[in-house]
One Martini backbone bead per residue (centre of mass of N, CA, C, O) as a GRO file, in nm:
protein
  240
    1UNK     BB    1   1.926  16.807  10.732
    2UNK     BB    2   2.115  16.797  10.467
    3UNK     BB    3   2.126  17.121  10.437
    4UNK     BB    4   2.197  17.204  10.722
    5UNK     BB    5   2.453  17.121  10.736
    6UNK     BB    6   2.567  17.268  10.490
    7UNK     BB    7   2.529  17.540  10.598
    8UNK     BB    8   2.750  17.513  10.853
    9UNK     BB    9   2.977  17.439  10.667
   10UNK     BB   10   2.971  17.714  10.527
   11UNK     BB   11   2.998  17.887  10.809
   12UNK     BB   12   3.275  17.792  10.869
   13UNK     BB   13   3.443  17.815  10.624
   14UNK     BB   14   3.403  18.144  10.592
   15UNK     BB   15   3.503  18.208  10.843
   16UNK     BB   16   3.786  18.078  10.880
   17UNK     BB   17   3.851  18.257  10.586
   18UNK     BB   18   3.796  18.532  10.735
   19UNK     BB   19   4.051  18.492  10.962
   20UNK     BB   20   4.296  18.411  10.720
   21UNK     BB   21   4.243  18.768  10.620
   22UNK     BB   22   4.327  18.848  10.869
   23UNK     BB   23   4.618  18.962  10.964
   24UNK     BB   24   4.654  18.915  11.248
   25UNK     BB   25   4.602  18.607  11.237
   26UNK     BB   26   4.815  18.559  11.004
   27UNK     BB   27   5.065  18.664  11.219
   28UNK     BB   28   5.038  18.475  11.456
   29UNK     BB   29   5.085  18.239  11.257
   30UNK     BB   30   5.342  18.282  11.197
   31UNK     BB   31   5.465  18.298  11.455
   32UNK     BB   32   5.426  18.096  11.557
   33UNK     BB   33   5.537  17.878  11.341
   34UNK     BB   34   5.832  18.020  11.392
   35UNK     BB   35   5.878  17.873  11.708
   36UNK     BB   36   5.888  17.620  11.635
   37UNK     BB   37   6.100  17.611  11.447
   38UNK     BB   38   6.287  17.768  11.677
   39UNK     BB   39   6.241  17.538  11.879
   40UNK     BB   40   6.359  17.270  11.732
   41UNK     BB   41   6.632  17.378  11.639
   42UNK     BB   42   6.753  17.438  11.932
   43UNK     BB   43   6.703  17.096  11.978
   44UNK     BB   44   6.898  17.001  11.742
   45UNK     BB   45   7.153  17.167  11.857
   46UNK     BB   46   7.151  17.052  12.154
   47UNK     BB   47   7.195  16.746  12.094
   48UNK     BB   48   7.398  16.779  11.889
   49UNK     BB   49   7.604  16.900  12.112
   50UNK     BB   50   7.619  16.641  12.317
   51UNK     BB   51   7.684  16.454  12.129
   52UNK     BB   52   7.952  16.559  12.061
   53UNK     BB   53   8.082  16.571  12.381
   54UNK     BB   54   8.035  16.265  12.415
   55UNK     BB   55   8.262  16.200  12.188
   56UNK     BB   56   8.474  16.355  12.269
   57UNK     BB   57   8.529  16.270  12.573
   58UNK     BB   58   8.565  15.962  12.446
   59UNK     BB   59   8.818  16.053  12.297
   60UNK     BB   60   8.995  16.163  12.549
   61UNK     BB   61   8.978  15.933  12.687
   62UNK     BB   62   9.105  15.699  12.513
   63UNK     BB   63   9.325  15.836  12.529
   64UNK     BB   64   9.448  15.888  12.794
   65UNK     BB   65   9.480  15.572  12.782
   66UNK     BB   66   9.709  15.533  12.560
   67UNK     BB   67   9.914  15.714  12.721
   68UNK     BB   68   9.927  15.555  13.004
   69UNK     BB   69  10.015  15.304  12.848
   70UNK     BB   70  10.260  15.404  12.734
   71UNK     BB   71  10.415  15.499  13.001
   72UNK     BB   72  10.416  15.222  13.119
   73UNK     BB   73  10.544  15.068  12.823
   74UNK     BB   74  10.725  15.250  12.745
   75UNK     BB   75  11.021  15.412  12.601
   76UNK     BB   76  11.096  15.748  12.616
   77UNK     BB   77  11.272  15.718  12.405
   78UNK     BB   78  11.289  15.493  12.154
   79UNK     BB   79  10.946  15.328  12.181
   80UNK     BB   80  10.963  15.088  12.348
   81UNK     BB   81  10.957  14.876  12.525
   82UNK     BB   82  10.984  14.808  12.875
   83UNK     BB   83  11.036  14.647  13.147
   84UNK     BB   84  10.720  14.639  13.258
   85UNK     BB   85  10.631  14.469  12.946
   86UNK     BB   86  10.814  14.253  13.003
   87UNK     BB   87  10.745  14.104  13.219
   88UNK     BB   88  10.473  14.064  13.195
   89UNK     BB   89  10.454  13.929  12.946
   90UNK     BB   90  10.621  13.657  13.028
   91UNK     BB   91  10.383  13.602  13.227
   92UNK     BB   92  10.119  13.623  13.068
   93UNK     BB   93  10.223  13.507  12.759
   94UNK     BB   94  10.449  13.304  12.754
   95UNK     BB   95  10.365  13.207  13.032
   96UNK     BB   96  10.111  12.975  12.838
   97UNK     BB   97  10.289  12.874  12.655
   98UNK     BB   98  10.398  12.570  12.417
   99UNK     BB   99  10.611  12.716  12.215
  100UNK     BB  100  10.911  12.809  12.195
  101UNK     BB  101  11.146  13.062  12.248
  102UNK     BB  102  11.356  13.362  12.175
  103UNK     BB  103  11.641  13.526  12.307
  104UNK     BB  104  11.783  13.848  12.301
  105UNK     BB  105  12.016  14.014  12.377
  106UNK     BB  106  12.192  14.364  12.422
  107UNK     BB  107  12.506  14.558  12.359
  108UNK     BB  108  12.628  14.904  12.345
  109UNK     BB  109  12.918  14.939  12.263
  110UNK     BB  110  13.071  15.222  12.474
  111UNK     BB  111  12.842  15.382  12.558
  112UNK     BB  112  13.054  15.568  12.762
  113UNK     BB  113  13.227  15.699  12.604
  114UNK     BB  114  13.025  15.845  12.443
  115UNK     BB  115  12.935  15.998  12.672
  116UNK     BB  116  13.231  16.102  12.761
  117UNK     BB  117  13.275  16.275  12.484
  118UNK     BB  118  12.986  16.372  12.358
  119UNK     BB  119  12.727  16.327  12.533
  120UNK     BB  120  12.465  16.229  12.609
  121UNK     BB  121  12.261  16.314  12.369
  122UNK     BB  122  12.440  16.133  12.192
  123UNK     BB  123  12.389  15.846  12.327
  124UNK     BB  124  12.063  15.892  12.235
  125UNK     BB  125  12.075  15.869  11.980
  126UNK     BB  126  12.217  15.582  11.944
  127UNK     BB  127  11.939  15.435  12.090
  128UNK     BB  128  11.770  15.510  11.903
  129UNK     BB  129  11.896  15.400  11.636
  130UNK     BB  130  11.900  15.104  11.743
  131UNK     BB  131  11.589  15.083  11.756
  132UNK     BB  132  11.505  15.150  11.462
  133UNK     BB  133  11.666  14.915  11.362
  134UNK     BB  134  11.511  14.726  11.454
  135UNK     BB  135  11.194  14.797  11.369
  136UNK     BB  136  11.280  14.721  11.045
  137UNK     BB  137  11.433  14.391  11.126
  138UNK     BB  138  11.215  14.310  11.245
  139UNK     BB  139  10.907  14.192  11.307
  140UNK     BB  140  10.589  14.258  11.462
  141UNK     BB  141  10.572  13.986  11.641
  142UNK     BB  142  10.819  14.117  11.780
  143UNK     BB  143  10.932  14.167  12.134
  144UNK     BB  144  11.092  14.480  12.159
  145UNK     BB  145  11.330  14.631  12.435
  146UNK     BB  146  11.426  14.839  12.695
  147UNK     BB  147  11.600  14.667  12.981
  148UNK     BB  148  11.837  14.917  13.016
  149UNK     BB  149  12.007  15.143  12.917
  150UNK     BB  150  12.226  14.972  12.662
  151UNK     BB  151  11.975  14.725  12.724
  152UNK     BB  152  11.832  14.454  12.527
  153UNK     BB  153  11.507  14.307  12.433
  154UNK     BB  154  11.409  13.989  12.230
  155UNK     BB  155  11.145  13.841  12.105
  156UNK     BB  156  11.072  13.523  11.919
  157UNK     BB  157  10.829  13.318  11.767
  158UNK     BB  158  10.831  13.021  11.593
  159UNK     BB  159  11.175  13.015  11.642
  160UNK     BB  160  11.428  12.921  11.540
  161UNK     BB  161  11.811  12.956  11.585
  162UNK     BB  162  11.895  12.973  11.320
  163UNK     BB  163  11.642  13.222  11.238
  164UNK     BB  164  11.758  13.380  11.449
  165UNK     BB  165  12.077  13.403  11.411
  166UNK     BB  166  11.995  13.553  11.131
  167UNK     BB  167  11.848  13.806  11.242
  168UNK     BB  168  12.073  13.877  11.481
  169UNK     BB  169  12.325  13.935  11.209
  170UNK     BB  170  12.150  14.155  11.075
  171UNK     BB  171  12.159  14.343  11.264
  172UNK     BB  172  12.457  14.389  11.371
  173UNK     BB  173  12.480  14.531  11.086
  174UNK     BB  174  12.342  14.706  11.057
  175UNK     BB  175  12.410  14.904  11.279
  176UNK     BB  176  12.721  14.919  11.182
  177UNK     BB  177  12.619  15.054  10.914
  178UNK     BB  178  12.494  15.267  11.046
  179UNK     BB  179  12.433  15.604  11.001
  180UNK     BB  180  12.523  15.815  11.263
  181UNK     BB  181  12.464  16.155  11.339
  182UNK     BB  182  12.619  16.404  11.589
  183UNK     BB  183  12.718  16.717  11.578
  184UNK     BB  184  12.876  16.660  11.299
  185UNK     BB  185  12.912  16.356  11.347
  186UNK     BB  186  13.045  16.019  11.366
  187UNK     BB  187  12.882  15.744  11.474
  188UNK     BB  188  12.976  15.442  11.585
  189UNK     BB  189  12.866  15.147  11.580
  190UNK     BB  190  12.804  14.860  11.839
  191UNK     BB  191  12.737  14.491  11.895
  192UNK     BB  192  12.604  14.260  12.120
  193UNK     BB  193  12.491  13.917  12.139
  194UNK     BB  194  12.240  13.667  12.321
  195UNK     BB  195  12.135  13.349  12.223
  196UNK     BB  196  11.828  13.178  12.283
  197UNK     BB  197  11.691  12.825  12.333
  198UNK     BB  198  11.343  12.737  12.460
  199UNK     BB  199  11.066  12.653  12.665
  200UNK     BB  200  10.882  12.907  12.758
  201UNK     BB  201  10.850  12.774  13.089
  202UNK     BB  202  11.203  12.890  13.135
  203UNK     BB  203  11.233  13.216  13.171
  204UNK     BB  204  11.492  13.203  13.387
  205UNK     BB  205  11.690  13.064  13.206
  206UNK     BB  206  11.673  13.195  12.969
  207UNK     BB  207  11.833  13.485  13.067
  208UNK     BB  208  12.069  13.363  13.161
  209UNK     BB  209  12.165  13.254  12.915
  210UNK     BB  210  12.169  13.521  12.727
  211UNK     BB  211  12.350  13.635  12.942
  212UNK     BB  212  12.606  13.469  12.891
  213UNK     BB  213  12.638  13.507  12.554
  214UNK     BB  214  12.694  13.783  12.585
  215UNK     BB  215  12.955  13.792  12.753
  216UNK     BB  216  13.090  13.617  12.516
  217UNK     BB  217  13.097  13.823  12.335
  218UNK     BB  218  13.220  14.080  12.533
  219UNK     BB  219  13.494  13.913  12.591
  220UNK     BB  220  13.538  13.789  12.204
  221UNK     BB  221  13.532  14.090  12.064
  222UNK     BB  222  13.290  14.159  12.008
  223UNK     BB  223  13.076  14.246  11.754
  224UNK     BB  224  12.880  13.981  11.850
  225UNK     BB  225  12.713  13.614  11.818
  226UNK     BB  226  12.604  13.445  12.080
  227UNK     BB  227  12.537  13.105  12.156
  228UNK     BB  228  12.420  12.923  12.398
  229UNK     BB  229  12.651  12.706  12.616
  230UNK     BB  230  12.742  12.500  12.825
  231UNK     BB  231  13.056  12.591  12.800
  232UNK     BB  232  13.008  12.874  12.841
  233UNK     BB  233  12.953  12.869  13.138
  234UNK     BB  234  13.189  12.680  13.252
  235UNK     BB  235  13.351  12.912  13.229
  236UNK     BB  236  13.281  13.122  13.401
  237UNK     BB  237  13.291  12.919  13.639
  238UNK     BB  238  13.589  12.939  13.662
  239UNK     BB  239  13.652  13.253  13.670
  240UNK     BB  240  13.503  13.296  13.942
   0.00000   0.00000   0.00000
């Protein structure tokens, strides 16, 4: 029995060996292997292609969302936050806080005169220069925005009144000393600032007080920082 099994196995091996030695058989085997390898390579390339496509779609979708968000919340000229974001932030962010907050509102002095004298393109250069100075002077944690026209607004959290006054004065000086060149000419720029500090649960009152302080700065010589006081408010009401 054992001998018969051995003989049968030997016969099978010899038969397979003969088949493998056959040029036609070997060619068919090589073609089959080539086809399998090609199919595997094609499947891998398709998988990678789909993966890259999905990654690109995800990347472009993220970029589109970021661009839309930037358009919605950033001022197109200065790159600062716009009025929409400031309003949203005050309602959703600051309004839920419990810490005191300091607010400054500032105005570019005589920007209308600059526009009338040199043109609105030069006025845009001035606004951008003021915004760039604000980005350099203020902290990354401060919320700075363009509120409209030549008016800017900034919120300082966890900052007492004296610290905010020092920061505002530093900013005012930086703007005054900035070298702003437009159309080959040096454009002198100054700003007036109104500042106030109180618990952030009274945001409307905060804005109103900063406006009163800004008005005081503009009516008393411009190019200065004024801190809100009750006397200022009484003075303005008496003038009306």
